[in-house]
């Protein structure tokens, strides 16, 4: 017995090596397969930024974000009308009269409040009052938008408040800054217009000749500018110089206009 026991527990060196290798083989194989699997997955998910299709796909994925960013950076926020603000934010309380809110179009609910005046109502709507949350709970609304919503609601209840208009857009500011300058127009006149307007060639009204201009001044500066721009009868468009920048033409017209007694 002792002998056979010893035989069972004692292995030859070859047996030891074989069993060790066999024992290690299974886990090694498993590790190898796992590594292959992970590498395979990574390969699949690695973005292929080289192919056209892949780039298009990527661009279309980031596009909405990029467009939004561009929108934010370059275009001024378009302010909503009073009705739009009301329909989006204020209606939830003011249509049903929730929390004691004065109901839309209910003159009785609003009568006492309207007496406070437009400015006070706007102030209360912006800052909030009792159960009325500041800006109706939408902090993104501008003062102008709230004021418009207040006018919309108040006017529906019988008031006649004048809602604030949109802030002057950049284009308007530009035109204002491009107000024609008669002082700058003198040199342009000398170079482009004097040939006819200094002498009265072909019936051109002479510069500074109030009688020749008096009937024309009634069109106002804008009317005269339009006719000088487009040409009229003997007056060629832009005085015949198509390359003259509009701003220069405007200054020259302003010069003729003020010399003739017109007020810009
Ligand atoms: C969460 C509900 C709620 C929302 C949303 C809400 N209101 Fe009100 N509002 C009230 C309540 C309640 C009152 C009455 C407050 C009081 O006088 O006690 C009120 C009152 C007002 C008044 C009268 C204030 C006064 O001085 O009498 C104005 C104006 C007004 N709201 C404008 C707005 C505008 C504009 C919006 C949307 C931008 C809006 N509300 C959204 C609940 C709301
Ligand atoms: C080739 C000649 C000629 C040149 C150059 C000329 N004009 Fe005239 N212009 C005329 C004549 C002719 C009239 C009168 C047209 C008419 O009412 O029959 C006139 C009229 C005008 C009027 C009045 C238009 C109206 O509605 O009554 C303005 C303003 C004017 N010119 C501006 C200019 C300016 C600014 C320039 C230079 C950039 C210029 N003109 C160059 C011939 C010229």
PDB file of N, CA and C and ligand atoms in Angstrom, residues 188-189 192-197 201-205 213 216 219 223-225 227-228 232-236 238-240 244 249 252-253 256, ligand 2:
ATOM      1  N   UNK A 188     -15.803 115.228 -54.100  1.00  0.00           N
ATOM      2  CA  UNK A 188     -16.395 114.266 -55.031  1.00  0.00           C
ATOM      3  C   UNK A 188     -17.187 115.013 -56.097  1.00  0.00           C
ATOM      4  N   UNK A 189     -17.872 116.044 -55.644  1.00  0.00           N
ATOM      5  CA  UNK A 189     -18.611 116.899 -56.579  1.00  0.00           C
ATOM      6  C   UNK A 189     -17.651 117.508 -57.600  1.00  0.00           C
ATOM      7  N   UNK A 192     -16.540 114.755 -60.067  1.00  0.00           N
ATOM      8  CA  UNK A 192     -17.502 113.976 -60.851  1.00  0.00           C
ATOM      9  C   UNK A 192     -18.721 114.728 -61.364  1.00  0.00           C
ATOM     10  N   UNK A 193     -19.059 115.810 -60.706  1.00  0.00           N
ATOM     11  CA  UNK A 193     -20.355 116.407 -60.984  1.00  0.00           C
ATOM     12  C   UNK A 193     -20.234 117.828 -61.541  1.00  0.00           C
ATOM     13  N   UNK A 194     -19.131 118.497 -61.198  1.00  0.00           N
ATOM     14  CA  UNK A 194     -18.993 119.910 -61.531  1.00  0.00           C
ATOM     15  C   UNK A 194     -19.066 120.146 -63.036  1.00  0.00           C
ATOM     16  N   UNK A 195     -18.574 119.195 -63.826  1.00  0.00           N
ATOM     17  CA  UNK A 195     -18.571 119.363 -65.287  1.00  0.00           C
ATOM     18  C   UNK A 195     -19.935 119.825 -65.780  1.00  0.00           C
ATOM     19  N   UNK A 196     -21.004 119.299 -65.220  1.00  0.00           N
ATOM     20  CA  UNK A 196     -22.339 119.734 -65.622  1.00  0.00           C
ATOM     21  C   UNK A 196     -22.944 120.711 -64.617  1.00  0.00           C
ATOM     22  N   UNK A 197     -22.754 120.408 -63.329  1.00  0.00           N
ATOM     23  CA  UNK A 197     -23.507 121.165 -62.330  1.00  0.00           C
ATOM     24  C   UNK A 197     -22.899 122.524 -62.002  1.00  0.00           C
ATOM     25  N   UNK A 201     -24.868 122.800 -67.702  1.00  0.00           N
ATOM     26  CA  UNK A 201     -24.921 122.121 -68.996  1.00  0.00           C
ATOM     27  C   UNK A 201     -26.175 121.260 -69.103  1.00  0.00           C
ATOM     28  N   UNK A 202     -26.811 121.281 -70.248  1.00  0.00           N
ATOM     29  CA  UNK A 202     -27.935 120.405 -70.556  1.00  0.00           C
ATOM     30  C   UNK A 202     -29.073 120.557 -69.560  1.00  0.00           C
ATOM     31  N   UNK A 203     -29.124 121.708 -68.912  1.00  0.00           N
ATOM     32  CA  UNK A 203     -30.226 121.941 -67.973  1.00  0.00           C
ATOM     33  C   UNK A 203     -29.951 121.413 -66.584  1.00  0.00           C
ATOM     34  N   UNK A 204     -28.670 121.076 -66.277  1.00  0.00           N
ATOM     35  CA  UNK A 204     -28.342 120.606 -64.929  1.00  0.00           C
ATOM     36  C   UNK A 204     -28.519 121.767 -63.950  1.00  0.00           C
ATOM     37  N   UNK A 205     -29.196 121.541 -62.841  1.00  0.00           N
ATOM     38  CA  UNK A 205     -29.337 122.619 -61.854  1.00  0.00           C
ATOM     39  C   UNK A 205     -27.957 122.966 -61.290  1.00  0.00           C
ATOM     40  N   UNK A 213     -32.830 124.834 -57.793  1.00  0.00           N
ATOM     41  CA  UNK A 213     -33.046 123.639 -56.964  1.00  0.00           C
ATOM     42  C   UNK A 213     -34.360 123.632 -56.206  1.00  0.00           C
ATOM     43  N   UNK A 216     -36.813 121.040 -56.807  1.00  0.00           N
ATOM     44  CA  UNK A 216     -36.290 119.676 -56.627  1.00  0.00           C
ATOM     45  C   UNK A 216     -36.156 119.293 -55.153  1.00  0.00           C
ATOM     46  N   UNK A 219     -38.351 116.829 -53.065  1.00  0.00           N
ATOM     47  CA  UNK A 219     -38.242 115.361 -53.060  1.00  0.00           C
ATOM     48  C   UNK A 219     -37.462 114.876 -51.849  1.00  0.00           C
ATOM     49  N   UNK A 223     -34.964 111.346 -52.078  1.00  0.00           N
ATOM     50  CA  UNK A 223     -35.476 111.312 -53.443  1.00  0.00           C
ATOM     51  C   UNK A 223     -34.406 111.741 -54.432  1.00  0.00           C
ATOM     52  N   UNK A 224     -33.661 112.787 -54.064  1.00  0.00           N
ATOM     53  CA  UNK A 224     -32.601 113.280 -54.950  1.00  0.00           C
ATOM     54  C   UNK A 224     -31.497 112.235 -55.091  1.00  0.00           C
ATOM     55  N   UNK A 225     -31.165 111.614 -53.969  1.00  0.00           N
ATOM     56  CA  UNK A 225     -30.120 110.590 -54.017  1.00  0.00           C
ATOM     57  C   UNK A 225     -30.532 109.462 -54.959  1.00  0.00           C
ATOM     58  N   UNK A 227     -32.523 109.581 -57.494  1.00  0.00           N
ATOM     59  CA  UNK A 227     -32.458 110.004 -58.895  1.00  0.00           C
ATOM     60  C   UNK A 227     -31.019 110.133 -59.382  1.00  0.00           C
ATOM     61  N   UNK A 228     -30.122 110.560 -58.485  1.00  0.00           N
ATOM     62  CA  UNK A 228     -28.711 110.667 -58.878  1.00  0.00           C
ATOM     63  C   UNK A 228     -28.126 109.270 -59.062  1.00  0.00           C
ATOM     64  N   UNK A 232     -31.783 110.409 -64.161  1.00  0.00           N
ATOM     65  CA  UNK A 232     -33.127 110.902 -64.486  1.00  0.00           C
ATOM     66  C   UNK A 232     -32.975 111.943 -65.599  1.00  0.00           C
ATOM     67  N   UNK A 233     -33.710 111.743 -66.663  1.00  0.00           N
ATOM     68  CA  UNK A 233     -33.629 112.626 -67.852  1.00  0.00           C
ATOM     69  C   UNK A 233     -32.175 112.879 -68.233  1.00  0.00           C
ATOM     70  N   UNK A 234     -31.725 114.171 -68.240  1.00  0.00           N
ATOM     71  CA  UNK A 234     -30.346 114.467 -68.659  1.00  0.00           C
ATOM     72  C   UNK A 234     -29.289 114.084 -67.639  1.00  0.00           C
ATOM     73  N   UNK A 235     -29.697 113.686 -66.465  1.00  0.00           N
ATOM     74  CA  UNK A 235     -28.759 113.329 -65.394  1.00  0.00           C
ATOM     75  C   UNK A 235     -28.410 111.847 -65.519  1.00  0.00           C
ATOM     76  N   UNK A 236     -27.137 111.546 -65.894  1.00  0.00           N
ATOM     77  CA  UNK A 236     -26.776 110.126 -66.021  1.00  0.00           C
ATOM     78  C   UNK A 236     -26.634 109.458 -64.651  1.00  0.00           C
ATOM     79  N   UNK A 238     -25.281 108.027 -61.498  1.00  0.00           N
ATOM     80  CA  UNK A 238     -24.020 108.313 -60.804  1.00  0.00           C
ATOM     81  C   UNK A 238     -23.195 109.371 -61.532  1.00  0.00           C
ATOM     82  N   UNK A 239     -23.888 110.259 -62.271  1.00  0.00           N
ATOM     83  CA  UNK A 239     -23.162 111.288 -63.005  1.00  0.00           C
ATOM     84  C   UNK A 239     -22.316 110.700 -64.112  1.00  0.00           C
ATOM     85  N   UNK A 240     -22.597 109.466 -64.481  1.00  0.00           N
ATOM     86  CA  UNK A 240     -21.877 108.832 -65.576  1.00  0.00           C
ATOM     87  C   UNK A 240     -20.667 108.039 -65.115  1.00  0.00           C
ATOM     88  N   UNK A 244     -18.297 104.979 -59.138  1.00  0.00           N
ATOM     89  CA  UNK A 244     -18.360 105.817 -57.933  1.00  0.00           C
ATOM     90  C   UNK A 244     -19.056 105.048 -56.809  1.00  0.00           C
ATOM     91  N   UNK A 249     -21.251 109.000 -53.718  1.00  0.00           N
ATOM     92  CA  UNK A 249     -22.357 109.650 -54.415  1.00  0.00           C
ATOM     93  C   UNK A 249     -23.268 110.329 -53.388  1.00  0.00           C
ATOM     94  N   UNK A 252     -21.834 113.518 -52.264  1.00  0.00           N
ATOM     95  CA  UNK A 252     -21.917 114.556 -53.294  1.00  0.00           C
ATOM     96  C   UNK A 252     -23.335 115.108 -53.384  1.00  0.00           C
ATOM     97  N   UNK A 253     -24.334 114.213 -53.312  1.00  0.00           N
ATOM     98  CA  UNK A 253     -25.730 114.671 -53.341  1.00  0.00           C
ATOM     99  C   UNK A 253     -25.991 115.546 -52.115  1.00  0.00           C
ATOM    100  N   UNK A 256     -24.666 118.997 -52.793  1.00  0.00           N
ATOM    101  CA  UNK A 256     -25.556 119.773 -53.665  1.00  0.00           C
ATOM    102  C   UNK A 256     -26.828 120.168 -52.913  1.00  0.00           C
TER     103      UNK A 256
HETATM  104  C1  LIG B   2     -23.291 114.826 -67.758  1.00  0.00           C
HETATM  105  C2  LIG B   2     -23.790 115.900 -66.963  1.00  0.00           C
HETATM  106  C3  LIG B   2     -24.034 115.587 -65.506  1.00  0.00           C
HETATM  107  C4  LIG B   2     -23.141 115.092 -64.594  1.00  0.00           C
HETATM  108  C5  LIG B   2     -21.696 114.715 -64.803  1.00  0.00           C
HETATM  109  C6  LIG B   2     -23.859 115.066 -63.342  1.00  0.00           C
HETATM  110  N1  LIG B   2     -25.138 115.490 -63.481  1.00  0.00           N
HETATM  111 FE1  LIG B   2     -26.557 115.602 -62.061  1.00  0.00          FE
HETATM  112  N2  LIG B   2     -27.892 116.348 -63.401  1.00  0.00           N
HETATM  113  C7  LIG B   2     -27.607 116.564 -64.722  1.00  0.00           C
HETATM  114  C8  LIG B   2     -28.795 117.084 -65.376  1.00  0.00           C
HETATM  115  C9  LIG B   2     -28.929 117.485 -66.833  1.00  0.00           C
HETATM  116  C10 LIG B   2     -29.784 117.150 -64.384  1.00  0.00           C
HETATM  117  C11 LIG B   2     -31.209 117.615 -64.542  1.00  0.00           C
HETATM  118  C12 LIG B   2     -32.063 116.410 -64.904  1.00  0.00           C
HETATM  119  C13 LIG B   2     -33.511 116.823 -65.086  1.00  0.00           C
HETATM  120  O1  LIG B   2     -34.169 117.021 -64.052  1.00  0.00           O
HETATM  121  O2  LIG B   2     -33.944 116.884 -66.209  1.00  0.00           O
HETATM  122  C14 LIG B   2     -29.177 116.678 -63.144  1.00  0.00           C
HETATM  123  C15 LIG B   2     -29.848 116.568 -61.953  1.00  0.00           C
HETATM  124  C16 LIG B   2     -29.259 116.148 -60.798  1.00  0.00           C
HETATM  125  C17 LIG B   2     -29.935 116.057 -59.543  1.00  0.00           C
HETATM  126  C18 LIG B   2     -31.387 116.422 -59.294  1.00  0.00           C
HETATM  127  C19 LIG B   2     -32.256 115.221 -59.606  1.00  0.00           C
HETATM  128  C20 LIG B   2     -33.729 115.533 -59.354  1.00  0.00           C
HETATM  129  O3  LIG B   2     -34.432 114.568 -58.972  1.00  0.00           O
HETATM  130  O4  LIG B   2     -34.158 116.664 -59.509  1.00  0.00           O
HETATM  131  C21 LIG B   2     -29.031 115.600 -58.617  1.00  0.00           C
HETATM  132  C22 LIG B   2     -29.296 115.340 -57.162  1.00  0.00           C
HETATM  133  C23 LIG B   2     -27.808 115.414 -59.316  1.00  0.00           C
HETATM  134  N3  LIG B   2     -27.962 115.737 -60.637  1.00  0.00           N
HETATM  135  C24 LIG B   2     -26.662 114.977 -58.706  1.00  0.00           C
HETATM  136  C25 LIG B   2     -25.484 114.740 -59.380  1.00  0.00           C
HETATM  137  C26 LIG B   2     -24.294 114.255 -58.745  1.00  0.00           C
HETATM  138  C27 LIG B   2     -24.162 113.953 -57.272  1.00  0.00           C
HETATM  139  C28 LIG B   2     -23.345 114.160 -59.701  1.00  0.00           C
HETATM  140  C29 LIG B   2     -21.923 113.694 -59.554  1.00  0.00           C
HETATM  141  C30 LIG B   2     -21.733 112.411 -58.932  1.00  0.00           C
HETATM  142  C31 LIG B   2     -23.958 114.584 -60.938  1.00  0.00           C
HETATM  143  N4  LIG B   2     -25.255 114.928 -60.712  1.00  0.00           N
HETATM  144  C32 LIG B   2     -23.289 114.603 -62.145  1.00  0.00           C
HETATM  145  C33 LIG B   2     -26.420 116.374 -65.398  1.00  0.00           C
HETATM  146  C34 LIG B   2     -25.282 115.832 -64.805  1.00  0.00           C
END
